[in-house]
Coordinates of C-alpha atoms and ligand atoms in Angstrom, one line a residue:
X1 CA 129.8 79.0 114.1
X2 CA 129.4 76.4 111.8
X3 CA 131.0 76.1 108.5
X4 CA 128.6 73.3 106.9
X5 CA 124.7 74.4 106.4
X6 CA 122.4 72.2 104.9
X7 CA 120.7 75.1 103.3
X8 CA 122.6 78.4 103.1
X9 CA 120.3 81.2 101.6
X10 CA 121.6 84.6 100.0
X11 CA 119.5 87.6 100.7
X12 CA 117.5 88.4 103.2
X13 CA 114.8 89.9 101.9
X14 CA 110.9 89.0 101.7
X15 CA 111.9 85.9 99.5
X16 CA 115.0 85.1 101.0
X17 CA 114.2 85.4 105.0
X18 CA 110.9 83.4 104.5
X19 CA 113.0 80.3 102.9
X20 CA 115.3 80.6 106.2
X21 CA 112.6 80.4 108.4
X22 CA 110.8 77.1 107.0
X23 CA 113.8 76.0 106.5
X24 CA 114.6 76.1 110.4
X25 CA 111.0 75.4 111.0
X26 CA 111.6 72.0 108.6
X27 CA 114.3 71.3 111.1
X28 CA 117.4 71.5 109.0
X29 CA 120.3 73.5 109.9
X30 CA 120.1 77.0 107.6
X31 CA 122.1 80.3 107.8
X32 CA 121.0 83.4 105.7
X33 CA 123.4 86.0 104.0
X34 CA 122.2 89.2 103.6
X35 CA 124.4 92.6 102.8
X36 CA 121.6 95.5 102.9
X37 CA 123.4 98.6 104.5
X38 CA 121.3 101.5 105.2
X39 CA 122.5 105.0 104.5
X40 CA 123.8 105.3 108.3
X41 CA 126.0 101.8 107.1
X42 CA 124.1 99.7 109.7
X43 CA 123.3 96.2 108.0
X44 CA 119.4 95.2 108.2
X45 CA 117.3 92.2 107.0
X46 CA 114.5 92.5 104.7
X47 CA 115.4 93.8 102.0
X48 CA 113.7 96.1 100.0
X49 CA 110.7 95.7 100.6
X50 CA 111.0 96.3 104.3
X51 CA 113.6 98.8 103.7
X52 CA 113.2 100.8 101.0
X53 CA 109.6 99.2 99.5
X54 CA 106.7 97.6 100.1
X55 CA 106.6 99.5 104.3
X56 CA 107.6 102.3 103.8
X57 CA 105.6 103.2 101.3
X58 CA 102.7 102.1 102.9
X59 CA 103.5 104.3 105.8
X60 CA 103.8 107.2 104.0
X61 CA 100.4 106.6 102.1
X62 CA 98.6 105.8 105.1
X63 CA 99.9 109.5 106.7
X64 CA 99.6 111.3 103.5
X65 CA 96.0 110.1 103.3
X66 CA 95.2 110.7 106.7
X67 CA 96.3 114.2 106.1
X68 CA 94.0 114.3 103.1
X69 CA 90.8 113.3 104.1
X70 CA 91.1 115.7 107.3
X71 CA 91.5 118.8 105.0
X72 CA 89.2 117.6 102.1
X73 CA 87.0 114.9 103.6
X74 CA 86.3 116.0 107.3
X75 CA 83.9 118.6 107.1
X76 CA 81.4 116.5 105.7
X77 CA 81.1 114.5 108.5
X78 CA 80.5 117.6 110.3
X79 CA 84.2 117.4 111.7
X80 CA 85.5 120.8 111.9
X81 CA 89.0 120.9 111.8
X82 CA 91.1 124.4 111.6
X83 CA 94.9 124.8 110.5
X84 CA 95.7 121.3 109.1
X85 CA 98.8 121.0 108.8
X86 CA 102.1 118.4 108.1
X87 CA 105.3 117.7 110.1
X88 CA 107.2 116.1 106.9
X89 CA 109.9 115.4 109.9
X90 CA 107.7 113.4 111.5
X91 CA 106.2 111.7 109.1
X92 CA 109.8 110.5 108.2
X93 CA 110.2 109.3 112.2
X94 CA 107.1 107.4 112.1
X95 CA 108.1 105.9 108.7
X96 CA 111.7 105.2 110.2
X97 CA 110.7 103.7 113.4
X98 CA 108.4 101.0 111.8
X99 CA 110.9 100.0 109.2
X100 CA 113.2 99.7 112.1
X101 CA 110.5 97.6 113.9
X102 CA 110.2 95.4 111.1
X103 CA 113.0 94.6 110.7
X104 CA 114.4 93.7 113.6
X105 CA 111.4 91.4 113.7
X106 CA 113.2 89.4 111.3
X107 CA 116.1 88.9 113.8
X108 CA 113.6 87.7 116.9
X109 CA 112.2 85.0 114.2
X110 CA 114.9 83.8 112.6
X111 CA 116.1 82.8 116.9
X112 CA 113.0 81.6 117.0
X113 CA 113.5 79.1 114.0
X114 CA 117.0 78.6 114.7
X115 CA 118.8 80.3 111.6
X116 CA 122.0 81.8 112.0
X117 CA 121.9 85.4 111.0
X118 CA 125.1 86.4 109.2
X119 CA 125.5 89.9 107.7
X120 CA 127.9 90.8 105.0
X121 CA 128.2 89.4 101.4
X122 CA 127.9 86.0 100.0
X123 CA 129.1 84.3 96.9
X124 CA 128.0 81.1 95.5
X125 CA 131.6 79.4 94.4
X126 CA 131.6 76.0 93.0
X127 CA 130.2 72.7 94.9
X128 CA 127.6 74.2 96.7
X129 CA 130.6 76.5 98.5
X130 CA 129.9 80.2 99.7
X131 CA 131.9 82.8 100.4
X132 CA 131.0 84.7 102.7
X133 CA 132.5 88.4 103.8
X134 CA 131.9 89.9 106.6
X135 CA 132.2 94.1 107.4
X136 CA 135.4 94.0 108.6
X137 CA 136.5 91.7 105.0
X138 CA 137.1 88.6 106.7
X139 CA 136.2 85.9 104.7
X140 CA 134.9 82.4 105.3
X141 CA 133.9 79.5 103.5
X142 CA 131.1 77.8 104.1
X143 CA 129.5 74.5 102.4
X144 CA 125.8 73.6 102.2
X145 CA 123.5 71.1 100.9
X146 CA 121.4 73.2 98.8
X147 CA 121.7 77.3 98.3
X148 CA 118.8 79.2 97.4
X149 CA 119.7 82.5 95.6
X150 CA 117.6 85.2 96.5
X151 CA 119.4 88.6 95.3
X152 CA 116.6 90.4 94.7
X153 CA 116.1 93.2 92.2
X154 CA 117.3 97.2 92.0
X155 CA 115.9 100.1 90.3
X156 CA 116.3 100.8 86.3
X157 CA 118.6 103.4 85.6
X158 CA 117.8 105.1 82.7
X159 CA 120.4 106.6 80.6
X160 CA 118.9 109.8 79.4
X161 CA 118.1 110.5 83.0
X162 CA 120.8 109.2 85.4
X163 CA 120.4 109.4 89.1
X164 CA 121.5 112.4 90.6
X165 CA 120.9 113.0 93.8
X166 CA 119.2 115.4 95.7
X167 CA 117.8 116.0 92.4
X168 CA 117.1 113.1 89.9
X169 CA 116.5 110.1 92.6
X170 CA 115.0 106.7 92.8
X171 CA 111.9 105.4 94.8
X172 CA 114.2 104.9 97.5
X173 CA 115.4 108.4 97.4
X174 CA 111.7 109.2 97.1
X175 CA 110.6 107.6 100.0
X176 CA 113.1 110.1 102.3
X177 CA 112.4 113.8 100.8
X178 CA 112.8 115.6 103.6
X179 CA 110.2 118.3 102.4
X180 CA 107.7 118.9 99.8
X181 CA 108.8 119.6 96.4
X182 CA 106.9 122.1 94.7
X183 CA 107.2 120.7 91.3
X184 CA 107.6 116.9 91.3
X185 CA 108.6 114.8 87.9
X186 CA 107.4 111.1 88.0
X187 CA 108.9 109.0 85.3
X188 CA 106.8 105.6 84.6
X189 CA 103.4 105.4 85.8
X190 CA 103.5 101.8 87.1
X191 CA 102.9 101.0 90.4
X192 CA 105.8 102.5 92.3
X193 CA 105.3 105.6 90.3
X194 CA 101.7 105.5 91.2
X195 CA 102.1 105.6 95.0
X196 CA 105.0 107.8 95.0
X197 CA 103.6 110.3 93.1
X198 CA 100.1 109.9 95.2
X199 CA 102.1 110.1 98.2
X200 CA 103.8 113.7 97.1
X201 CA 100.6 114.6 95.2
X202 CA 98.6 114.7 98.7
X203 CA 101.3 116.8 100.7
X204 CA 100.9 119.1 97.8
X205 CA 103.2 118.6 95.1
X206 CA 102.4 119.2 92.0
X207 CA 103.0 116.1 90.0
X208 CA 103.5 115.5 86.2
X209 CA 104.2 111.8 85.3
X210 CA 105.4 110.5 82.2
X211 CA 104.8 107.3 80.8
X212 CA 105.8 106.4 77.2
X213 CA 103.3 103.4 76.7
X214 CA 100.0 104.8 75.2
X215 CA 97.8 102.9 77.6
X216 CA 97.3 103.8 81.4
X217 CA 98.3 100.2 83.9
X218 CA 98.6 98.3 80.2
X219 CA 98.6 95.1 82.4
X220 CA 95.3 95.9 84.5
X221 CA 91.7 95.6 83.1
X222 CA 90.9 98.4 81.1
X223 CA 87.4 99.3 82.9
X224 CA 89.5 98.8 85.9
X225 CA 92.4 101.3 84.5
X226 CA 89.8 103.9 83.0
X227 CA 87.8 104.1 86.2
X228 CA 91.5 104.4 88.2
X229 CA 92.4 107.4 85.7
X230 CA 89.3 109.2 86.2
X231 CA 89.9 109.3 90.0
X232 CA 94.1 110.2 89.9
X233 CA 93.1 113.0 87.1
X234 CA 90.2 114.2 89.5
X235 CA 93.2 114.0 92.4
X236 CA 95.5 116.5 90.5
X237 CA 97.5 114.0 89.5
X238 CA 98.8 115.1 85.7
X239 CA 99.4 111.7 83.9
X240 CA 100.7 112.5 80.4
X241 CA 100.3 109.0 78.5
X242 CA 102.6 108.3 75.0
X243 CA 105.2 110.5 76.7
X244 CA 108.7 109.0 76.6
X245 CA 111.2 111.1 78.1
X246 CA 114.9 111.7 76.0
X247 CA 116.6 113.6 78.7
X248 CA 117.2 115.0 82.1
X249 CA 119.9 117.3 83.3
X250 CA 119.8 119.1 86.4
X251 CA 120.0 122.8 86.0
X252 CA 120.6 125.1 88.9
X253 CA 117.9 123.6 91.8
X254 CA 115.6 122.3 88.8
X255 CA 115.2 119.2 87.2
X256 CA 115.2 120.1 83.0
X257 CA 113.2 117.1 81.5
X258 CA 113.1 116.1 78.0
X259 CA 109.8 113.9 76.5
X260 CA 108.2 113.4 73.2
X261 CA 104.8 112.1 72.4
X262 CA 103.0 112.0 69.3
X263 CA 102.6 116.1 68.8
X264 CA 106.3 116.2 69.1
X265 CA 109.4 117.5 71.5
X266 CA 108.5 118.9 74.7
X267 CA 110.3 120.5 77.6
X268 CA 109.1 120.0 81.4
X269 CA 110.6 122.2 84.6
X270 CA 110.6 120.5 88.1
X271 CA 112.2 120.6 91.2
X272 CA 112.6 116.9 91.9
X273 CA 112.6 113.7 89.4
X274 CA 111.8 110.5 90.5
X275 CA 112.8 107.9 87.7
X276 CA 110.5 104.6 88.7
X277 CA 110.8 103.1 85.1
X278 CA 110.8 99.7 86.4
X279 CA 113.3 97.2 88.5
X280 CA 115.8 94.6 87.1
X281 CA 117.4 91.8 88.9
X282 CA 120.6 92.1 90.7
X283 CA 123.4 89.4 91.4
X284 CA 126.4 91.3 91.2
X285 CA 129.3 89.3 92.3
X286 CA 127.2 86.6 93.4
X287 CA 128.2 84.2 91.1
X288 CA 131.6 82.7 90.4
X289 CA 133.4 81.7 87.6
X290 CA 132.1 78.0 87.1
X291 CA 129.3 77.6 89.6
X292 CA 126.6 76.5 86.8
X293 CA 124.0 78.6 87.4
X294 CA 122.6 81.0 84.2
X295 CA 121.2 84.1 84.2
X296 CA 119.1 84.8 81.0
X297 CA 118.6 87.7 78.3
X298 CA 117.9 90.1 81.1
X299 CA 119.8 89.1 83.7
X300 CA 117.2 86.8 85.6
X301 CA 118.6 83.8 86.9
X302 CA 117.0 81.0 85.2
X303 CA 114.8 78.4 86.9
X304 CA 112.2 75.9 86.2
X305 CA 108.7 75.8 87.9
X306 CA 109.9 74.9 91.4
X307 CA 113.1 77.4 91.2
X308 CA 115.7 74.8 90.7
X309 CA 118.5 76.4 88.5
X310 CA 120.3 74.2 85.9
X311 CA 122.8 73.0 89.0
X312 CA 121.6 70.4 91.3
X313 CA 120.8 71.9 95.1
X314 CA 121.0 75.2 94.0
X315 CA 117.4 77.2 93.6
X316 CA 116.7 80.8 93.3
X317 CA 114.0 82.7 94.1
X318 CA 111.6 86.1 94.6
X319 CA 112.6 89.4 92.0
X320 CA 116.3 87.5 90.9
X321 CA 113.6 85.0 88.9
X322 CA 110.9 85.2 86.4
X323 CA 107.5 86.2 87.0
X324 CA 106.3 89.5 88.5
X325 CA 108.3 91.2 90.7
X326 CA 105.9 91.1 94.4
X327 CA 106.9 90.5 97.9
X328 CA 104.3 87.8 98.2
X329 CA 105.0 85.9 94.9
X330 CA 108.9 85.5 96.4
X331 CA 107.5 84.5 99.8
X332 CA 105.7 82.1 98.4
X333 CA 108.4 80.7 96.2
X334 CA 110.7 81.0 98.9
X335 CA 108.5 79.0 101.3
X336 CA 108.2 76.3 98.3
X337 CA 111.8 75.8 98.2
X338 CA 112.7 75.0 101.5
X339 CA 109.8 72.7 101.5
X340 CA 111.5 70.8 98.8
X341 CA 114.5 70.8 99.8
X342 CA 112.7 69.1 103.0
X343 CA 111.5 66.3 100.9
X344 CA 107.8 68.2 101.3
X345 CA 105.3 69.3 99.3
X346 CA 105.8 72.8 97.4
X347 CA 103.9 74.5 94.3
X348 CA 103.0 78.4 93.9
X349 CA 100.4 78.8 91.8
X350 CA 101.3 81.8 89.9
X351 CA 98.2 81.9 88.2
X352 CA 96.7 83.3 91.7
X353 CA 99.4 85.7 92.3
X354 CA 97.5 89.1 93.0
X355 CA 98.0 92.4 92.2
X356 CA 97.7 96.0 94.5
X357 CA 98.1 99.1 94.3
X358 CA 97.8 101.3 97.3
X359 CA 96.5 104.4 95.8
X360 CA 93.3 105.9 96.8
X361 CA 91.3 104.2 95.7
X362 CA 93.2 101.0 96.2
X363 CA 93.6 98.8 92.8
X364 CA 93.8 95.1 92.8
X365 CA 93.1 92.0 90.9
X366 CA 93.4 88.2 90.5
X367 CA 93.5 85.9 87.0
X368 CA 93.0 87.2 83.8
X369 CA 91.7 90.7 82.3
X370 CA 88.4 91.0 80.6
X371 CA 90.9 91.9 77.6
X372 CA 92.8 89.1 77.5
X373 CA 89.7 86.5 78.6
X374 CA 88.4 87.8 75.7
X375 CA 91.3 87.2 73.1
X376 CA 91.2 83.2 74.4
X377 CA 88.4 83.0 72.4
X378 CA 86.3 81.2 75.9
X379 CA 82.9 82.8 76.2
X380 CA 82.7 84.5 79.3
X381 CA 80.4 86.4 81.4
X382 CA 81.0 89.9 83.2
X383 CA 79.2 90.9 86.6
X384 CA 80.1 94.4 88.4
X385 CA 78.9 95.7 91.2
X386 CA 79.5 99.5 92.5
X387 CA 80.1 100.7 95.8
X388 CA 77.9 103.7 95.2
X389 CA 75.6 101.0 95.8
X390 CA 77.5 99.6 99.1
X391 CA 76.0 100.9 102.3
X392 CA 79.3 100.7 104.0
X393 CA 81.2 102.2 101.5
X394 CA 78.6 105.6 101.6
X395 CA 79.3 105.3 105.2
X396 CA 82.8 105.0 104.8
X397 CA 82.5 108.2 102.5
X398 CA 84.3 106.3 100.0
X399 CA 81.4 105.2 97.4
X400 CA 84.0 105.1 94.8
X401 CA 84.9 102.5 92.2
X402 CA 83.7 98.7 91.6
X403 CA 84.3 95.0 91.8
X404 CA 84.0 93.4 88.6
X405 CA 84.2 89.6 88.2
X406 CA 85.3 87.8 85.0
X407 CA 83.6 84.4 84.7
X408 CA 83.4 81.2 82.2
X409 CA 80.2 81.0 80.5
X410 CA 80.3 77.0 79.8
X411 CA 81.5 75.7 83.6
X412 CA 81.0 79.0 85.7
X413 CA 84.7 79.2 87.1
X414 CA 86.2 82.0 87.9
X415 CA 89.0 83.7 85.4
X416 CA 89.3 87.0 86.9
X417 CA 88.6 89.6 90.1
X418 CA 89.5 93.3 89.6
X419 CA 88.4 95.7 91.9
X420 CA 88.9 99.5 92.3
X421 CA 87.7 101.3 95.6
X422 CA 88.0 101.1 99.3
X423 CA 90.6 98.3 100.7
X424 CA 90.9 97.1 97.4
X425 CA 93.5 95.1 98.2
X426 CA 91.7 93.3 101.7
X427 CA 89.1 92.7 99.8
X428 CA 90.9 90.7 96.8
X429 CA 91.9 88.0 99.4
X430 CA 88.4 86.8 99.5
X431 CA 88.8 86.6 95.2
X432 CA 92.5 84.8 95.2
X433 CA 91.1 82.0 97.7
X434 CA 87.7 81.3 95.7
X435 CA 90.5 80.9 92.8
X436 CA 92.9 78.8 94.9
X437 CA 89.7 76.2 95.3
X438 CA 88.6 77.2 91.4
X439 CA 85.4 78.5 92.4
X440 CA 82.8 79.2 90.4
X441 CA 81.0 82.3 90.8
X442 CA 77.6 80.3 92.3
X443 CA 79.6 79.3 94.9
X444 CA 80.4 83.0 95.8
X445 CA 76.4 83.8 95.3
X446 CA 75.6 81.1 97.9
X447 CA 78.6 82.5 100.4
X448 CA 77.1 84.7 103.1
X449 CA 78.8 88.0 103.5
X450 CA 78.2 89.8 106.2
X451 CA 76.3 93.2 106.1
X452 CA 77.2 96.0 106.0
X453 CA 80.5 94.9 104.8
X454 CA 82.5 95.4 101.3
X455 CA 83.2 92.2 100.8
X456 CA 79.7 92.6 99.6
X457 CA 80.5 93.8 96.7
X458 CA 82.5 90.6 95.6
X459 CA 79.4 88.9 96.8
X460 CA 77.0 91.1 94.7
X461 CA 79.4 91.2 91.8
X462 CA 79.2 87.4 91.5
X463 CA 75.4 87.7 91.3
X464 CA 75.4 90.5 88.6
X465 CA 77.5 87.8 86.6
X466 CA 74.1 86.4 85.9
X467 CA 72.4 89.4 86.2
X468 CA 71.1 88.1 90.2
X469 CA 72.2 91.4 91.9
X470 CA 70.0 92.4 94.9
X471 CA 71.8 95.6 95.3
X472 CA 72.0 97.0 91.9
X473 CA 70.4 97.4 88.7
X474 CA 72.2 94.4 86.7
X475 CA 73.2 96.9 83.8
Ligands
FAD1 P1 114.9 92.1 97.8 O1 113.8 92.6 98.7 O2 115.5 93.1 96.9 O3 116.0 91.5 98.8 C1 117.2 91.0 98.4 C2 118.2 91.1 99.5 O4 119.4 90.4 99.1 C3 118.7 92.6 99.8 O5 118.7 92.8 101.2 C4 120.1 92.6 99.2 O6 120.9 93.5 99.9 C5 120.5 91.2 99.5 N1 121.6 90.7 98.6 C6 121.7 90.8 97.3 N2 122.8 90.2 96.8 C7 123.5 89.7 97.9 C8 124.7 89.1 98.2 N3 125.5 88.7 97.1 N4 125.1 88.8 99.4 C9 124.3 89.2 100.5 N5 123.1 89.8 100.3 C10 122.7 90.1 99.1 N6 105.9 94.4 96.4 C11 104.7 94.0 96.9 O7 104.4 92.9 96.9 N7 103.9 94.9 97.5 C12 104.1 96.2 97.6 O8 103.4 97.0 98.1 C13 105.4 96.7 97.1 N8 105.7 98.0 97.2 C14 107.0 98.4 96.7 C15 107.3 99.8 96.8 C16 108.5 100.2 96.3 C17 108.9 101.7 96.5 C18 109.4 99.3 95.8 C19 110.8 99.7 95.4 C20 109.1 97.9 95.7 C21 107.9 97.5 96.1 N9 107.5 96.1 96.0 C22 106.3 95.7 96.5 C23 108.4 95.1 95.4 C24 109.1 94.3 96.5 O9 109.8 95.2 97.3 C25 110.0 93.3 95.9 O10 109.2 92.5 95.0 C26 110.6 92.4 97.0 O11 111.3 93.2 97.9 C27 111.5 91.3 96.3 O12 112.0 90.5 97.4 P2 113.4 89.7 97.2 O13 113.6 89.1 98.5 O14 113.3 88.9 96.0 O15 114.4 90.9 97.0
AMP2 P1 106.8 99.3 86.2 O1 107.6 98.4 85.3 O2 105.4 98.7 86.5 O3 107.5 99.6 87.5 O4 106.6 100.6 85.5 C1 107.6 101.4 84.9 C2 107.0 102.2 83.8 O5 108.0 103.2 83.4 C3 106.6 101.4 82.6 O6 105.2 101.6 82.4 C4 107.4 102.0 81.5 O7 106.6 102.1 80.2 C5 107.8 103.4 82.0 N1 109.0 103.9 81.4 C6 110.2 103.3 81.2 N2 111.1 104.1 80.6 C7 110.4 105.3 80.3 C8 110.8 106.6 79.7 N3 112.0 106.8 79.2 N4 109.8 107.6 79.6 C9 108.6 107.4 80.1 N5 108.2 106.2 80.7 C10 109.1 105.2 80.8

């Protein structure tokens, strides 16, 4: 193997193996470090997200739906279906098996785009030098042109309520239960906390989760988080808002959690305790004494627009950086990079960065909230469309929810999509390319959308912007 790289990238994950691959696909020579061990110790690219994230969540939501709607949703399609019931065991194979897939996917591409795979850890030293160390310890030094840092980011640990495993885990842990808890603790009701707890909810948990900010998804449109909340509360889910929890110690098989919200102290008994109180950025011995590069006030590695650090040919990029934390907004920015570094054109607009979450209904959004369109002082113009009123989503069985559509009122353009209801987040696509081309919403009115389709929501919410729906009442 080679010793000199012109780009060597560190972490393999959904920032990190993208950069390799244009990289090779840009022709220059690139290898890519990455040190994920899974519990069994066998190294894997992808990360998090295709280890412990984005898939195997997703699995587990798809199967815990599925299960759902066969006891709950079934009979009303006249499908009679007798002594539903779940293979947790199974569940977990299917789960396992496409992470598996996945991931060795990454090896098959990165042959295909000619970068050399190297597992183990690596450490930027000085002049563009990395260390690398393989399982055995061995080390090596290899030089590059350009390093692009991509470390990704690790769950919070929060001090009242350490990890504590089998009992007090983190999404990870929750992604492997092996059964169904009876009582289930979520603490945090962002994203990962969302789906988690969905996840459990529909195997039959029951689920408390406490968040300590007063507002439900603070960051989403508020129509768009109150019409969510209605749906989770009508699902079982118990979401205690203003709830900040002091404590947690394990006692005996149960979890003993400590929160207190406005009325005071209160006590809560489960048997497990998922902590998904956010993520923070990790680059734990990947930096040298002297290398340059500076991580900021909360441990982010700081970079300009394009991800160039403060050191020249050395970028970082994906969760280790500013901005939200999303397998696609590291993609992007990791695909930017080694376009750059190419001598190409690069940009992410991270004004077109969108937002899912795979509940049921799905959330998801582009641009700006109605909230904060408002507080820019721009007059704007609101048009939302139903999907009681969707003939495919009554078909579907799933009339739930809307697509709303925030709009300028002086040049038309489009400031905001938010959408809550079936394939939520297909169906935002459609919103994040109109964006991309800074649509207006007349040129979504004059796009044809086939019927019956949901996409004809976006379509018919871009008419009720001025009050042009066909398919509603333009209330
Ligand atoms: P990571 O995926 O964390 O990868 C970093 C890699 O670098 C890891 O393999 C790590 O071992 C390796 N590494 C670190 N330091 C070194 C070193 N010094 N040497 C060698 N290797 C090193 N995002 C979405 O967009 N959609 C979702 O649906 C979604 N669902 C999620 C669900 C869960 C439960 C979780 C936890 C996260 C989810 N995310 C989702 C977030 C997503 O997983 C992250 O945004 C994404 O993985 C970040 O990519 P990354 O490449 O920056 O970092
Ligand atoms: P996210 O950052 O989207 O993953 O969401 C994490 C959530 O956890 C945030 O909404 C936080 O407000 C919440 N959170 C963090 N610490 C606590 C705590 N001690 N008690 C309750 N909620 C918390």
């Amino acid at each position: 193997m080679a010793d000199f790289f012109d780009v060597i990238v560190i972490g393999g994950g959904p920032a990190g193996y993208p950069a390799a691959i244009r990289a090779g696909q840009n022709r220059l020579t690139v290898a890519c470090i990455d040190e994920w061990r899974n519990r069994d110790g066998s190294y894997a690219f992808g990360g998090t997200c295709l280890n412990a994230g984005c898939i195997p969540s997703k699995a587990l939501l798809e199967s815990t739906e599925l299960y759902h709607r066969a006891r709950e949703e079934f009979a009303v399609h006249g499908i009679k279906m007798e002594g539903v019931s779940v293979d947790v065991a199974q569940m977990q194979k299917r789960k396992a098996g496409i992470v598996k897939a996945s991931t060795q996917g990454i090896l098959a591409l990165f042959k295909g785009a000619g970068v050399t795979a190297l597992q183990g850890h690596g450490k930027l030293l000085s002049g563009r030098r990395v260390e690398f160390t393989a399982a055995d310890g061995a080390k090596r030094e290899l030089t590059a042109k350009h390093v692009i840092l991509a470390s990704g980011s690790v769950p919070v640990e929060l001090k009242c309520a350490p990890f504590k495993a089998p009992h007090i885990i983190d999404s990870q842990g929750a992604l492997e239960l092996d059964s169904v808890p009876k009582r289930l603790g979520v603490i945090g009701a962002g994203v990962i906390g969302l789906e988690l707890g969905s996840v459990w909810r529909r195997l039959g948990s029951e689920v408390t989760v406490l968040e300590a900010l007063p507002e439900f998804l603070a960051i989403a449109d508020q129509q768009l988080a109150k019409e969510a909340a209605r749906h989770f509360k009508k699902q079982g889910l118990d979401i205690r808002l203003g709830a900040k929890v002091t404590g947690a110690r394990v006692a005996g098989d149960a979890v003993e959690v400590a929160y207190e919200d406005a009325k005071g102290a209160h006590s809560l008994s489960v048997d497990r305790l998922i902590v998904a109180a956010g993520r923070r950025p990790y680059s734990a011995d990947l930096l040298a004494d002297g290398t340059g590069v500076e991580l900021d006030e909360h441990g982010f590695i700081k970079v300009d627009q394009h991800c160039r650090t403060a050191v020249e040919g050395v970028w970082a990029v994906g969760d280790c950086v500013r901005g939200p934390m999303l397998a696609h907004k590291g993609k992007e920015e990791g695909v930017m990079t080694a376009d750059l570094i190419a001598g190409r054109f690069g940009e992410v607009n991270y004004k077109t960065v969108p937002s899912v979450i795979y509940t049921a209904p799905e959330i998801a959004w582009v641009g700006q909230t109605e909230e904060q369109v408002k507080s820019s002082g721009r007059p704007y113009k609101v048009g939302v469309f139903p999907f009681l009123a969707s003939g495919r989503a009554r078909a579907m069985e799933q009339a739930q929810g809307f697509a709303k559509i925030v709009a300028a009122r002086d040049d038309d353009e489009i400031l905001g999509v938010h959408i809550v209801g079936p394939m939520a987040g297909e169906l935002i696509a459609e919103a994040v390319l109109a964006m991309e081309y800074s649509a207006s919403t007349e040129d979504l009115q004059r796009t044809i959308h086939a019927h019956p389709t949901l996409s004809e929501a976006v379509h018919e919410a871009a008419l009720a912007a001025d009050k042009r729906a066909i398919d509603s009442l333009n209330r």
